[in-house]
Coordinates of C-alpha atoms in Angstrom, one line a residue:
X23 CA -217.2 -141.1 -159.4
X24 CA -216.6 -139.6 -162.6
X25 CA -213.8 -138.4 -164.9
X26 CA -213.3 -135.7 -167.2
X27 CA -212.6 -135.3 -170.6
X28 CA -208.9 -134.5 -171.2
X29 CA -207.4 -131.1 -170.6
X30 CA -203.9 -129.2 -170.3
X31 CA -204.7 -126.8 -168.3
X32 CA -204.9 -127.2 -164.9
X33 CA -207.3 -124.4 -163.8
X34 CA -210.2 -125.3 -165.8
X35 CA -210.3 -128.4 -163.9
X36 CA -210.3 -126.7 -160.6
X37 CA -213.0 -124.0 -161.5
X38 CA -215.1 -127.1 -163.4
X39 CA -214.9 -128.6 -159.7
X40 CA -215.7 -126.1 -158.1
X41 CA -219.0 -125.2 -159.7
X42 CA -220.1 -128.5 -159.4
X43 CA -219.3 -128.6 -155.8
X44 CA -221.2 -125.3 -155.6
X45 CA -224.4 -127.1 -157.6
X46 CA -224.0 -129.8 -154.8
X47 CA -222.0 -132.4 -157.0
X48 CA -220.2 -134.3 -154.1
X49 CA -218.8 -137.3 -155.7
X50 CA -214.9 -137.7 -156.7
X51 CA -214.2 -135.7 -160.3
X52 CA -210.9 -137.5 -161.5
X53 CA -209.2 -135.4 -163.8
X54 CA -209.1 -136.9 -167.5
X55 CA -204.7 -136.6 -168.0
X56 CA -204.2 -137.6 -172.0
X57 CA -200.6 -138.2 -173.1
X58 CA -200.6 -136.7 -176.4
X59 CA -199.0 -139.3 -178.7
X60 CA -199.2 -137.2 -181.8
X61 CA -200.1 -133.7 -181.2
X62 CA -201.9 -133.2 -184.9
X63 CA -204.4 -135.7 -184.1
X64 CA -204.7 -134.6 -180.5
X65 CA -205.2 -130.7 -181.7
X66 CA -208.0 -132.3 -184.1
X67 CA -209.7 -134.0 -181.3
X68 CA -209.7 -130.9 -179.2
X69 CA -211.5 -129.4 -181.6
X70 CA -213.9 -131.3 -182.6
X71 CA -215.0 -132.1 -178.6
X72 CA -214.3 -128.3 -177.8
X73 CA -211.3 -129.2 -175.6
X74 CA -208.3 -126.2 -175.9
X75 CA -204.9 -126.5 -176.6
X76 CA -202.7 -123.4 -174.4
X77 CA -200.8 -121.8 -176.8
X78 CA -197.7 -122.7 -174.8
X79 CA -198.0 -126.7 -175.2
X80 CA -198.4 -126.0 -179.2
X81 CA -194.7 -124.6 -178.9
X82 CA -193.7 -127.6 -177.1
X83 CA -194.4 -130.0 -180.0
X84 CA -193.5 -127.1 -182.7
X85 CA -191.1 -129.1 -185.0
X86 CA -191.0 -132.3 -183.8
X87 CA -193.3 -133.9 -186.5
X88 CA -190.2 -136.2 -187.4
X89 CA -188.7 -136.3 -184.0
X90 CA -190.3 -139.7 -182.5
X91 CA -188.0 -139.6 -179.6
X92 CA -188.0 -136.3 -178.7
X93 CA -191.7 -135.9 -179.0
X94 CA -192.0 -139.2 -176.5
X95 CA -190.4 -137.4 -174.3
X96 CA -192.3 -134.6 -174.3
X97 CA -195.0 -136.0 -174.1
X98 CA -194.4 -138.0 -170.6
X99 CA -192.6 -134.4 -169.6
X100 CA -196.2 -132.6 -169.9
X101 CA -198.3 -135.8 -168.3
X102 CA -196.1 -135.6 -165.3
X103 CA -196.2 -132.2 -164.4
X104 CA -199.8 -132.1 -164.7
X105 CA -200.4 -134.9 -162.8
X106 CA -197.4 -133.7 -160.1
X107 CA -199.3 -130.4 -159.7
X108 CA -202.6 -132.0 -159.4
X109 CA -201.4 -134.3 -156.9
X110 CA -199.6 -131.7 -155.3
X111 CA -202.5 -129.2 -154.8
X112 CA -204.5 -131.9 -153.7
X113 CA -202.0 -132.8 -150.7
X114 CA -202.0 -129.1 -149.4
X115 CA -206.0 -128.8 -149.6
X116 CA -205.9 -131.6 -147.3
X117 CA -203.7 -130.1 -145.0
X118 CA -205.4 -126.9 -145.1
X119 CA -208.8 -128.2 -144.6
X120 CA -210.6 -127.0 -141.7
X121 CA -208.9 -123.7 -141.3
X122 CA -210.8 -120.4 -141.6
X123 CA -210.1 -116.7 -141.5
X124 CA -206.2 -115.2 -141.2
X125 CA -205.0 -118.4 -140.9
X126 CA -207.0 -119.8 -144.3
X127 CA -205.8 -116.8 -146.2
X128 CA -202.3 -117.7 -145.3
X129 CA -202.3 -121.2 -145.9
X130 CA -203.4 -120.6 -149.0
X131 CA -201.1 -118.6 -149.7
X132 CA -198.4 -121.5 -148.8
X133 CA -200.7 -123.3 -151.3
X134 CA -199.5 -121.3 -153.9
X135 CA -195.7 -121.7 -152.9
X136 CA -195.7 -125.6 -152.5
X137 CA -197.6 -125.1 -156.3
X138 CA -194.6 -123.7 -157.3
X139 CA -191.8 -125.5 -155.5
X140 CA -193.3 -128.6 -157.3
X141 CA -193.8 -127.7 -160.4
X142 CA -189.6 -126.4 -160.3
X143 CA -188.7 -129.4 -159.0
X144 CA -190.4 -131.5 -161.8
X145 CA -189.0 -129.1 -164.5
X146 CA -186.0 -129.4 -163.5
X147 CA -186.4 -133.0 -163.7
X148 CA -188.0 -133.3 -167.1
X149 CA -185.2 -131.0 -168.8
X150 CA -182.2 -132.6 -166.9
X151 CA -183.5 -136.1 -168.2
X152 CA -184.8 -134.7 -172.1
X153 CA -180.8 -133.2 -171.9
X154 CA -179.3 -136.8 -171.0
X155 CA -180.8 -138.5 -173.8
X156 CA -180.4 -136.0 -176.5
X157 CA -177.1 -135.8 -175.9
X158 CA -175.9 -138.9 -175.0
X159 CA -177.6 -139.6 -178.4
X160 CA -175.8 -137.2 -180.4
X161 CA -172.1 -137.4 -177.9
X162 CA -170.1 -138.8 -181.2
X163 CA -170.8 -135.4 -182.8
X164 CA -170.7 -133.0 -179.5
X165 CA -168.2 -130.8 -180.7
X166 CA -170.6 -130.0 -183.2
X167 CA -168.0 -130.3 -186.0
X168 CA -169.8 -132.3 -188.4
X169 CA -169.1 -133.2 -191.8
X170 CA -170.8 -130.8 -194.2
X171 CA -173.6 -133.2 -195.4
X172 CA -174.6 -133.5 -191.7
X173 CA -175.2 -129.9 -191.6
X174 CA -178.9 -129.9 -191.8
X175 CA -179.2 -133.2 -189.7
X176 CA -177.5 -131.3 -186.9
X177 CA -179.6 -128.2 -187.0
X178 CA -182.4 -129.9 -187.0
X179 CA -181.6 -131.8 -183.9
X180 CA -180.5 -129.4 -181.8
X181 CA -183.4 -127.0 -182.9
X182 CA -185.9 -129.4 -182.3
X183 CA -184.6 -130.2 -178.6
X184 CA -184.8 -126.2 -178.2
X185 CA -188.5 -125.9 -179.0
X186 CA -189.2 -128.6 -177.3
X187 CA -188.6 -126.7 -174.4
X188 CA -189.6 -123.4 -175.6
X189 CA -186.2 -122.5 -176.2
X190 CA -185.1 -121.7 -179.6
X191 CA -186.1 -118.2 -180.5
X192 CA -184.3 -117.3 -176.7
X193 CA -181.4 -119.3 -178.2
X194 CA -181.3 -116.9 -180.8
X195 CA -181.6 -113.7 -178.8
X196 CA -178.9 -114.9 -176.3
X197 CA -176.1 -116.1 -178.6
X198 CA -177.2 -114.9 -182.5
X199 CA -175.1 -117.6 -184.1
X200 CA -175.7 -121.3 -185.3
X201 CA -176.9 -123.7 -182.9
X202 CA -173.9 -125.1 -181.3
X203 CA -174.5 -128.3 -178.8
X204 CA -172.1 -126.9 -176.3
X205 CA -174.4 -123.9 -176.1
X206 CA -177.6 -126.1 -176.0
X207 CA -176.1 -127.3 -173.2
X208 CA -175.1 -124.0 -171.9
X209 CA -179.1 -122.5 -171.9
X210 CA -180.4 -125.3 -170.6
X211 CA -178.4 -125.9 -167.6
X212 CA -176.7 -122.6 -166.9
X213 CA -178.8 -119.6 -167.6
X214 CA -181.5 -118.3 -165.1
X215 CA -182.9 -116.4 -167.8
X216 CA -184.1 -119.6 -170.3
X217 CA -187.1 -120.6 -167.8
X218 CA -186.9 -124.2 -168.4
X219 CA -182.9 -124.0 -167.2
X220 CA -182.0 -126.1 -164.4
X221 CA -181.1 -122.5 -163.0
X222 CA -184.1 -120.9 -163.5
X223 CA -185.7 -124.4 -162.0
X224 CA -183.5 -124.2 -159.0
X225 CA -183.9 -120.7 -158.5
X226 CA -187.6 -120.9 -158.1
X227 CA -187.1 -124.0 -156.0
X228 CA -184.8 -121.9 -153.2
X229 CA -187.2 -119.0 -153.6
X230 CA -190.2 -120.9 -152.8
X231 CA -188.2 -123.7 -150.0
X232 CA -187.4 -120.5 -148.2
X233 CA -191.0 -119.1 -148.4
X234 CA -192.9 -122.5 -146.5
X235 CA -189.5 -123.2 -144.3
X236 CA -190.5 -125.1 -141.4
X237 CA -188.5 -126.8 -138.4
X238 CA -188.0 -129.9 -140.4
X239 CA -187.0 -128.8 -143.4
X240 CA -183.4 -127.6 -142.3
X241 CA -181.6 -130.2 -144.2
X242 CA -183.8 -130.0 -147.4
X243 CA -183.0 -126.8 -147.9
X244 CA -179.6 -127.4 -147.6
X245 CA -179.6 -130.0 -150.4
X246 CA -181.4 -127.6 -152.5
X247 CA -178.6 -125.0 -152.0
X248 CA -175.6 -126.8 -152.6
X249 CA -177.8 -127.8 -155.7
X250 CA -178.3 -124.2 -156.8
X251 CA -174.5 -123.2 -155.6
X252 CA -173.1 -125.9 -157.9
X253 CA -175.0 -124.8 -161.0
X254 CA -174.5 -120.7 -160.1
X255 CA -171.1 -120.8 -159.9
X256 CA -170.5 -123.8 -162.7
X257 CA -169.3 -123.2 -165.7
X258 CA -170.2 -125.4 -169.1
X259 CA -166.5 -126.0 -170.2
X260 CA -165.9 -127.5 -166.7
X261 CA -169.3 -129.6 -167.1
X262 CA -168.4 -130.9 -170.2
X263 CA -164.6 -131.4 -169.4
X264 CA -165.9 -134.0 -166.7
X265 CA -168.8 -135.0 -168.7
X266 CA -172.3 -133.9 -169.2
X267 CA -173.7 -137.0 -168.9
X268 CA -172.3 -138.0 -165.3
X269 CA -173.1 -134.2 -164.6
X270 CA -176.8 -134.8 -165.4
X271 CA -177.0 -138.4 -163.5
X272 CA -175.7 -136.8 -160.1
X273 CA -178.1 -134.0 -160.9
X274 CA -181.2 -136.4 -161.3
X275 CA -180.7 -138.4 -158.2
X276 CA -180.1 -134.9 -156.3
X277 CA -183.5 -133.8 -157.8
X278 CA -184.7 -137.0 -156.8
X279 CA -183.5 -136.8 -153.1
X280 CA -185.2 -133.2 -153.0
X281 CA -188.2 -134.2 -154.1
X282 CA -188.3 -136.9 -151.4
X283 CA -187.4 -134.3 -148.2
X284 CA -190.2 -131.8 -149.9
X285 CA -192.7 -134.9 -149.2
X286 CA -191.0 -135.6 -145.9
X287 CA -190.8 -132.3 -144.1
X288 CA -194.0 -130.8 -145.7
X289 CA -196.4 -133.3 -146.6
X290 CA -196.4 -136.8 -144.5
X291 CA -197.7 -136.7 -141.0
X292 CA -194.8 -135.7 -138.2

């Protein structure tokens, strides 16, 4: 057995694999999965060990130098979905072991869907639960009416949550105006076009459920779209009216039970 040295992105692992399986390396490669408790250090190490950092996990951490919490969360977000994915593509290689021809090309192709239904579904996750805390954090000043010498503490709270997701130069092309928390709230839940949405999430997740549908998976898919009804035809003053926080909670364990009837239907034995 032996393990890697860290990476963040997924397919240099696979191809790193697959040439040594193609030298005749048999033995199990565990991928080396690094939390990244401060990303200037980590950036340093990659460099000096010739490890690369994907332009798009720099975003993630852009501004949150002062934002312990926030980068914490961040953090686990990025460990999880590598490790989901990884666990995930390993599952549907070993269902699709053994098949050859037509049949290979097409399970791989439902490789490539399952891919993508889990990653969704742990995005949708990880910005539903980065959402609850930041919020419920900050719910004494939701209104976003703060006193004028909290200006700049407020900015840079709600700016930080946004590029933590890779969100807050689409913030600014969607609503040109100061960052408001009810709008926050708004981009990340609500609109399909901020990738990291619980829309966009859920929209991916439908998409792809439909695209590896099976005879078991009847009552999945109807979890998944009441889920994506409720958030299509919501509307953030009603959210927040009943509370964003119980909002998020129902959402979570929702996610949660989706996550279990993806295992169930697709992925343990019938």
């Amino acid at each position: 057995r032996a393990i890697t040295q860290f990476f963040f992105d997924n397919a240099l692992y696979y191809r790193y694999r697959d040439r040594a399986l193609a030298r005749g390396i048999s033995i199990p490669i565990v991928p080396g999965i690094l939390p990244i408790q401060n990303f200037l250090q980590t950036s340093s190490f990659a460099m000096r060990t010739g490890a690369s950092i994907p332009n798009w996990l720099a975003a993630r951490f852009d501004g949150l130098d002062h934002d312990p919490s926030t980068r914490r969360l961040v953090s686990v977000s990025v460990a999880s979905e590598q490790y989901k994915t990884l666990s995930l593509v390993e599952a549907v290689n070993n269902e699709t072991r053994g098949f050859e021809g037509a049949v290979h090309q097409m399970l791989r192709n439902q490789s490539h869907w399952f891919i993508r239904l889990g990653q969704a579904v742990e995005r949708a996750d990880n910005t539903a639960r980065l959402l609850d805390v930041k919020f419920h954090a900050f719910e004494n000043d939701f209104s976003g009416n703060v006193a004028p010498r909290d200006q700049d503490t407020d900015f840079y709270h709600w700016s930080a949550i946004l590029r933590s997701v890779s969100g807050f130069e689409i913030y600014r092309r969607v609503y040109r105006d100061v960052i408001r928390p009810e709008r926050v709230a708004e981009l990340l839940v609500l609109r399909p076009d901020m990738p990291r949405s619980l829309m966009a999430s859920m929209n991916e997740v439908v998409s792809n459920l439909a695209l590896v549908s099976n005879s078991q998976s009847g009552s999945t898919e109807r979890l998944a779209g009441k889920l994506h009804a409720e958030l299509k035809y919501g509307s953030i003053q009603d959210i927040l009216a009943s509370g964003l926080h119980p909002f998020l909670t129902r959402f979570l364990d929702q996610v949660n039970a989706l996550g279990s009837g993806i295992s169930r239907d697709f992925l343990l034995p019938g």
